[in-house]
CSV table of C-alpha atoms and ligand atoms in Angstrom, one decimal:
chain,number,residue,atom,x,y,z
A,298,UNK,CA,88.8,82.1,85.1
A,299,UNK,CA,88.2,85.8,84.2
A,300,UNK,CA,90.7,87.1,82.1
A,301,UNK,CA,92.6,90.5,82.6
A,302,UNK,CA,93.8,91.8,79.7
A,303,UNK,CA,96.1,94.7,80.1
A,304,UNK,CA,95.4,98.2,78.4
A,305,UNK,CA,97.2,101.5,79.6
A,306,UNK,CA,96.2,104.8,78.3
A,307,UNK,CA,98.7,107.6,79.1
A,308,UNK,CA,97.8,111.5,79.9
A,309,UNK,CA,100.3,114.7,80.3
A,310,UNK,CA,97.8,115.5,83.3
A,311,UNK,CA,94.4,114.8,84.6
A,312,UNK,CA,92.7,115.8,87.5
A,313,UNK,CA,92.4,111.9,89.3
A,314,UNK,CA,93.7,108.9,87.3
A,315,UNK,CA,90.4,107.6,89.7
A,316,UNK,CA,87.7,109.9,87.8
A,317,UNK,CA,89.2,109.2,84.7
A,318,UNK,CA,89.0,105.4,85.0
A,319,UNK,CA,85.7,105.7,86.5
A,320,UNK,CA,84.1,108.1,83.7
A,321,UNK,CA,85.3,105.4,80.8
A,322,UNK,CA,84.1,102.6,83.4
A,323,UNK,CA,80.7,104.1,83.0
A,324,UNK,CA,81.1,104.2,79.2
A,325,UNK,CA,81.5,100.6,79.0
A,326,UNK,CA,85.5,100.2,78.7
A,327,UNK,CA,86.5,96.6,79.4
A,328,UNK,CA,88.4,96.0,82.7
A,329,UNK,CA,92.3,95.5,83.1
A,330,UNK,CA,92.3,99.3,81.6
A,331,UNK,CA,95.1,101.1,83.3
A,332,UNK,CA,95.0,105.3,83.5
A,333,UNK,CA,98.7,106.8,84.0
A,334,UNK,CA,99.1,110.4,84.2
A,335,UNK,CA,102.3,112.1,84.3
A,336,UNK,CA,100.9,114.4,87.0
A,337,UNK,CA,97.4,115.2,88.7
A,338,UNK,CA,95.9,118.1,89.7
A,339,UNK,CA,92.6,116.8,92.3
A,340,UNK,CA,94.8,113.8,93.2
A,341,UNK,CA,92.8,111.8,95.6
A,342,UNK,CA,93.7,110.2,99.0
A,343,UNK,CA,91.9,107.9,101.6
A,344,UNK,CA,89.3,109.3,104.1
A,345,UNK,CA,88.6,112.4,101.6
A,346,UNK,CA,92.7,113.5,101.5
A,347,UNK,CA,94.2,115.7,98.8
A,348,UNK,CA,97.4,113.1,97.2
A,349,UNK,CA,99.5,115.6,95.8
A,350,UNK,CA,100.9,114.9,92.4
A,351,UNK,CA,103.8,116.7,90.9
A,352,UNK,CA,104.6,115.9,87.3
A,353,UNK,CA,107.3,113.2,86.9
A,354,UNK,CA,107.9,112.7,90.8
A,355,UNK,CA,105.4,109.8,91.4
A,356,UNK,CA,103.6,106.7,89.3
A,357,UNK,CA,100.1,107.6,89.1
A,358,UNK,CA,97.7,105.6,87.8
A,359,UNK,CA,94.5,103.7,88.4
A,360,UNK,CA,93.2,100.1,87.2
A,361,UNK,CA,89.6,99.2,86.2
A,362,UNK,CA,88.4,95.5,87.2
A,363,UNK,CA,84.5,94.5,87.0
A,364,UNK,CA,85.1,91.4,89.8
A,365,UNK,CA,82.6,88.5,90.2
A,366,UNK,CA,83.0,87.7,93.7
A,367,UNK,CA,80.9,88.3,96.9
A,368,UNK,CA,80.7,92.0,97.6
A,369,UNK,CA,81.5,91.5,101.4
A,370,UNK,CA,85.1,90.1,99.7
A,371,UNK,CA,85.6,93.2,97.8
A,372,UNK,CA,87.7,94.8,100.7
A,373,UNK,CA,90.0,91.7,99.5
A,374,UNK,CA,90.7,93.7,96.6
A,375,UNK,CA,92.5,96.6,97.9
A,376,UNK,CA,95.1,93.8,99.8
A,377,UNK,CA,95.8,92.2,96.1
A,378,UNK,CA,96.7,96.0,95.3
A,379,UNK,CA,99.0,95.9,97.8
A,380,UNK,CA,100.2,92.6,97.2
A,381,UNK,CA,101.1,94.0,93.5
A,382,UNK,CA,102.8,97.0,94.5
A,383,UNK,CA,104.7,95.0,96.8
A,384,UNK,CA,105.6,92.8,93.8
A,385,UNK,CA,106.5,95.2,91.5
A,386,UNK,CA,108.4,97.0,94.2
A,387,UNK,CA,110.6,94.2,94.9
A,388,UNK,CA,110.9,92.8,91.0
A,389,UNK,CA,111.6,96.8,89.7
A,390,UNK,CA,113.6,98.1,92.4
A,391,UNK,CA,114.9,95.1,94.7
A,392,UNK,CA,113.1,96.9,97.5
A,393,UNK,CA,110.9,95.0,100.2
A,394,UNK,CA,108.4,97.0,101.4
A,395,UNK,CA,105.8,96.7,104.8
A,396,UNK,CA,102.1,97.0,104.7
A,397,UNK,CA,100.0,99.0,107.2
A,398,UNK,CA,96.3,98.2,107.2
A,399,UNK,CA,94.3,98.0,104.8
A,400,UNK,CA,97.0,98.9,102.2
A,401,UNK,CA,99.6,101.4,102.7
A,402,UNK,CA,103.5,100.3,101.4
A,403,UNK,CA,105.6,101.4,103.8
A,404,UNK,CA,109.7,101.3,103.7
A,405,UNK,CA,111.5,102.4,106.9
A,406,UNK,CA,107.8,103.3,108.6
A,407,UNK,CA,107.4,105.6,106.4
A,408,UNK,CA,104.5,105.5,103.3
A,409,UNK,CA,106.1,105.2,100.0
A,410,UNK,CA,102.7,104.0,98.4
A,411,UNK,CA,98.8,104.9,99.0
A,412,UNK,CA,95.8,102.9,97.4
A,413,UNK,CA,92.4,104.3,96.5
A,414,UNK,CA,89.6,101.7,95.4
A,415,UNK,CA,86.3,103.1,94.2
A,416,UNK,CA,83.7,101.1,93.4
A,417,UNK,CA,81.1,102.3,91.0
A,418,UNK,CA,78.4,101.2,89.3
A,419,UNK,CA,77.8,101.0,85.8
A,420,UNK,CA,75.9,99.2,83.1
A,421,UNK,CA,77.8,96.3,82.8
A,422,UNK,CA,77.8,95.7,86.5
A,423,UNK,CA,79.3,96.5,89.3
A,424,UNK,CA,83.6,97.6,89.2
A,425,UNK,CA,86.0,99.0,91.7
A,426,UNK,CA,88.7,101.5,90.1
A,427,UNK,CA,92.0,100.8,91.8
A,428,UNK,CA,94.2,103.9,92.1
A,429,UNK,CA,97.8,103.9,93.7
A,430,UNK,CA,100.4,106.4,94.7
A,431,UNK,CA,103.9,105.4,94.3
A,432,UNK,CA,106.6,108.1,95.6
A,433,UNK,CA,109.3,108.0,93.0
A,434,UNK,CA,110.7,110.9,94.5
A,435,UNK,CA,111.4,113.2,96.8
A,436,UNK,CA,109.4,115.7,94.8
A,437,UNK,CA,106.4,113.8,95.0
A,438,UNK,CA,105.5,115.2,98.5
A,439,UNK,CA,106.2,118.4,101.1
A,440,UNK,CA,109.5,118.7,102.9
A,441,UNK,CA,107.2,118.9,106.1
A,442,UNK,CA,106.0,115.3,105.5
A,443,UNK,CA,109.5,113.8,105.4
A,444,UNK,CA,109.0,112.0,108.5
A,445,UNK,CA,106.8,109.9,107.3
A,446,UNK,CA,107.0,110.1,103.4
A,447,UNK,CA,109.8,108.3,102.0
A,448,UNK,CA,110.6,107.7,98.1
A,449,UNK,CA,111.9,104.8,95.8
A,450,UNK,CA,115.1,107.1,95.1
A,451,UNK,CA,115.3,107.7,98.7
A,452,UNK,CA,114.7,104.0,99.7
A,453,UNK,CA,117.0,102.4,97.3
A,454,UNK,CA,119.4,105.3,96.4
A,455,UNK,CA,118.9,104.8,92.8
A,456,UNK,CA,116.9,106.6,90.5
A,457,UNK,CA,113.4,104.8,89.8
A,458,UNK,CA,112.1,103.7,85.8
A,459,UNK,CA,108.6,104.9,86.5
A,460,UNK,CA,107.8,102.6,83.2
A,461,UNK,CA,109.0,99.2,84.2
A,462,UNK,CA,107.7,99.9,88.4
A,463,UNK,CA,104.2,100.0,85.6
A,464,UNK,CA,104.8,97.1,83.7
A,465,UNK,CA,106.1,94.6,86.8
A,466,UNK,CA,103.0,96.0,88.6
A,467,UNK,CA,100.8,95.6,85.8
A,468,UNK,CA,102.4,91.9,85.5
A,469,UNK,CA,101.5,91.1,89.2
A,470,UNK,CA,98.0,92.8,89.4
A,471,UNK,CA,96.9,90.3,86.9
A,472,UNK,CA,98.6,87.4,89.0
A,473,UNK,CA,96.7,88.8,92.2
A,474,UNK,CA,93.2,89.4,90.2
A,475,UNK,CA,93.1,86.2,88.9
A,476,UNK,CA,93.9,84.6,92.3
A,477,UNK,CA,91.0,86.9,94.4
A,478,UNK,CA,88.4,85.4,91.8
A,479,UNK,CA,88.9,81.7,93.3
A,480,UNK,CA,87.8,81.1,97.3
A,481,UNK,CA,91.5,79.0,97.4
A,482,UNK,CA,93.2,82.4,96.0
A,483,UNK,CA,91.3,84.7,98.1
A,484,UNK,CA,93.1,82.1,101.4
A,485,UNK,CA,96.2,82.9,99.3
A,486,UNK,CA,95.7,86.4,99.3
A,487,UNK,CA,95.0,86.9,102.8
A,488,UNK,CA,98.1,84.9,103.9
A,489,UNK,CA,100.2,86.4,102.1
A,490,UNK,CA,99.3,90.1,102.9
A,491,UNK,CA,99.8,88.5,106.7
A,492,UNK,CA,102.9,87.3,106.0
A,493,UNK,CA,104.3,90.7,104.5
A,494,UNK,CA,102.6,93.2,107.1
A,495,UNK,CA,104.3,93.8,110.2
A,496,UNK,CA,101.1,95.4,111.4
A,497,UNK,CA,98.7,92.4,111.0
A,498,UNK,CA,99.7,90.4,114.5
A,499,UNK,CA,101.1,91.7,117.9
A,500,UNK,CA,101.2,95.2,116.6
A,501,UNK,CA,100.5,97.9,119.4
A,502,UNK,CA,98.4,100.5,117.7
A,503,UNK,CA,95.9,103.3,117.6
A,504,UNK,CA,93.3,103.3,115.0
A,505,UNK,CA,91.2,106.5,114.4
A,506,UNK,CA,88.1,106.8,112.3
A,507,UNK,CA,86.3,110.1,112.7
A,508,UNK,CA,86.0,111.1,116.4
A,509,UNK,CA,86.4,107.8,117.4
A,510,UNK,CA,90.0,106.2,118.9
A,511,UNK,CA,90.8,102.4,119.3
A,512,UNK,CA,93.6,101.8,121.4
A,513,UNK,CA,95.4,97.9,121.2
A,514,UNK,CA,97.3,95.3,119.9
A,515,UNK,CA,96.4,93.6,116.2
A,516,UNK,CA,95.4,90.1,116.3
A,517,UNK,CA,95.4,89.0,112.5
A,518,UNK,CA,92.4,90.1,110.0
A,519,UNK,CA,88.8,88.6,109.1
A,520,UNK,CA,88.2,86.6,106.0
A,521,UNK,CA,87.0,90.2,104.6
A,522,UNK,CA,90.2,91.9,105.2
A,523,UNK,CA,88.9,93.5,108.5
A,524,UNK,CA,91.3,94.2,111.3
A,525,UNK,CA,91.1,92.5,114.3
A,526,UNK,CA,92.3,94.1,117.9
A,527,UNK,CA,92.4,93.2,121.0
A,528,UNK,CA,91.3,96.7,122.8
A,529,UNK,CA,93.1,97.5,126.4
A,530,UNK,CA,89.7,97.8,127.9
A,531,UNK,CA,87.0,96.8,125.5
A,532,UNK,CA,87.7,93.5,124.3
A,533,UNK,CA,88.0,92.3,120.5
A,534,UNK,CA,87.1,95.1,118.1
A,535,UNK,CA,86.9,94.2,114.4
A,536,UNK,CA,88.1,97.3,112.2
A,537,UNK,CA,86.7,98.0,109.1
A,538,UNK,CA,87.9,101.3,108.6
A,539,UNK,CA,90.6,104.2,110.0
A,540,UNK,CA,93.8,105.2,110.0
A,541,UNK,CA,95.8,102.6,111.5
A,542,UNK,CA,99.4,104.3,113.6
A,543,UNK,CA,101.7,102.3,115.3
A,544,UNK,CA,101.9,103.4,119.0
A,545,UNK,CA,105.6,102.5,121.0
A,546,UNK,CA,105.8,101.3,124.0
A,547,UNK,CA,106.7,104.5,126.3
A,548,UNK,CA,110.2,104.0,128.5
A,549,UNK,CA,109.9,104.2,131.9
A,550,UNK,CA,111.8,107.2,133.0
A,551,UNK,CA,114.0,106.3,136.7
B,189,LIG,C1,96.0,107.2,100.2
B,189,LIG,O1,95.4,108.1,100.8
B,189,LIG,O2,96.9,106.6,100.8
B,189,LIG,C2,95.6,106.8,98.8
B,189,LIG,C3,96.3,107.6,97.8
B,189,LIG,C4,95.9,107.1,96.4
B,189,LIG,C5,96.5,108.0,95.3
B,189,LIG,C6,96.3,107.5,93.9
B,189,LIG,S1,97.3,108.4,92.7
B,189,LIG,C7,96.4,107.6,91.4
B,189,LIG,C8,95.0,107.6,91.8
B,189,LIG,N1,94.3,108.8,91.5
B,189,LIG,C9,93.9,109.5,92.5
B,189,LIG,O3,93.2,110.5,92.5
B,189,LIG,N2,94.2,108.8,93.7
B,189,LIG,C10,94.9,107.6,93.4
């Protein structure tokens, strides 16, 4: 079994925890490195987003691996991220979290987490740089995005230790890594990112990728982490990328 071995290096501020990791990927550095930065200046999101950082107010920081499985199970890699941060959530803060597809943390419906994985290619091979979001917060995002941006300090009404969410997450992305590198730990993996997702069966949503809008209701995900939906009109649609948003079920006014 590969072995992860644990290495953080610590910045004031850096543009991306993302480029940083990737730029010493490229150099050669040995995977399990983990890039923290206090804040970020070109934080990055999903689908080409800004992630706001402001010093202090969130945990950002990035992991390298340099994983030897099938590339069509790499998308298996972003649901161990979020499998970890549910971890360390729960072992740091005593706070249970949801997951939205493919791996937002969510608490109340509202995103207290986002996950970026990169994959790059370098000498040594093939790697994936791993970068998550954690709200610690209230300052980590606009007052206009309250609705659907929540913090730890808000969820749990205490004041997060940024330093042991990192080492309980650091602890349970090497318990996830090492299980995504077995076929019997990749099963595990998917079941239990099913098990802790509201959004992965019976779900009513709407996914949007681009220009184009799936309307349905979630029927579980493919061995490669894609989403399956059963489409009002269209039949079974497997989703392999989008933003996923839960759609209620409008009253019926008398
Ligand atoms: C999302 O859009 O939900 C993903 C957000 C990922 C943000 C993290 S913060 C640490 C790392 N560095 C970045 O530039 N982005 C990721």
């Amino acid at each position: 079994m590969k072995v992860f071995k644990p290495q953080v290096i610590r910045y004031d501020s850096l543009p991306s925890t993302n480029t940083e990791a990737a730029r010493l990927a490229v150099l050669g550095v040995e995977e399990g490195l983990c890039v923290v930065a206090d804040e970020q200046t070109a934080g990055r999101g999903r689908l080409q987003r800004t992630w706001l950082s402001p010093k202090g107010a969130g945990l950002y920081c990035s992991t390298l691996l340099r994983p030897i499985i099938p590339l069509d199970q790499w998308p298996l890699l972003t649901f161990m991220a979020a499998l970890a941060v549910s971890d360390a959530l729960r072992n740091a803060c005593d706070l249970e979290t949801d997951i939205k597809w493919p791996n937002d943390l969510l608490s109340g419906e509202r995103k207290i987490c986002g996950i970026l994985a990169e994959a790059i290619d370098t000498e040594q091979g093939r790697a994936v740089v791993v970068g998550i979001g954690i709200n610690l917060t209230k300052e980590a995002f606009p007052a206009t995005l309250a609705d659907v941006a929540i913090s730890v300090e808000e969820a749990t009404s205490r004041r997060p230790n940024r330093e042991t969410i990192l080492a309980a997450l650091i602890v349970a992305m090497a318990h996830w890594y090492s299980l995504a590198q077995a076929a019997a730990g990749r099963e595990e993996i998917l079941a239990s990112w099913t098990s802790r997702s509201s959004y992965a069966k019976g779900k009513r949503v709407k996914i949007t990728n681009g220009d184009q809008v799936v309307s349905g209701i979630t029927c579980g995900v493919e061995s490669d982490g894609a989403l399956r939906v059963e489409t009002d009109h269209s039949g079974m649609k497997i989703i392999r990328a989008g933003d996923v948003a839960r759609v209620r079920p409008s009253r019926d006014v008398a």
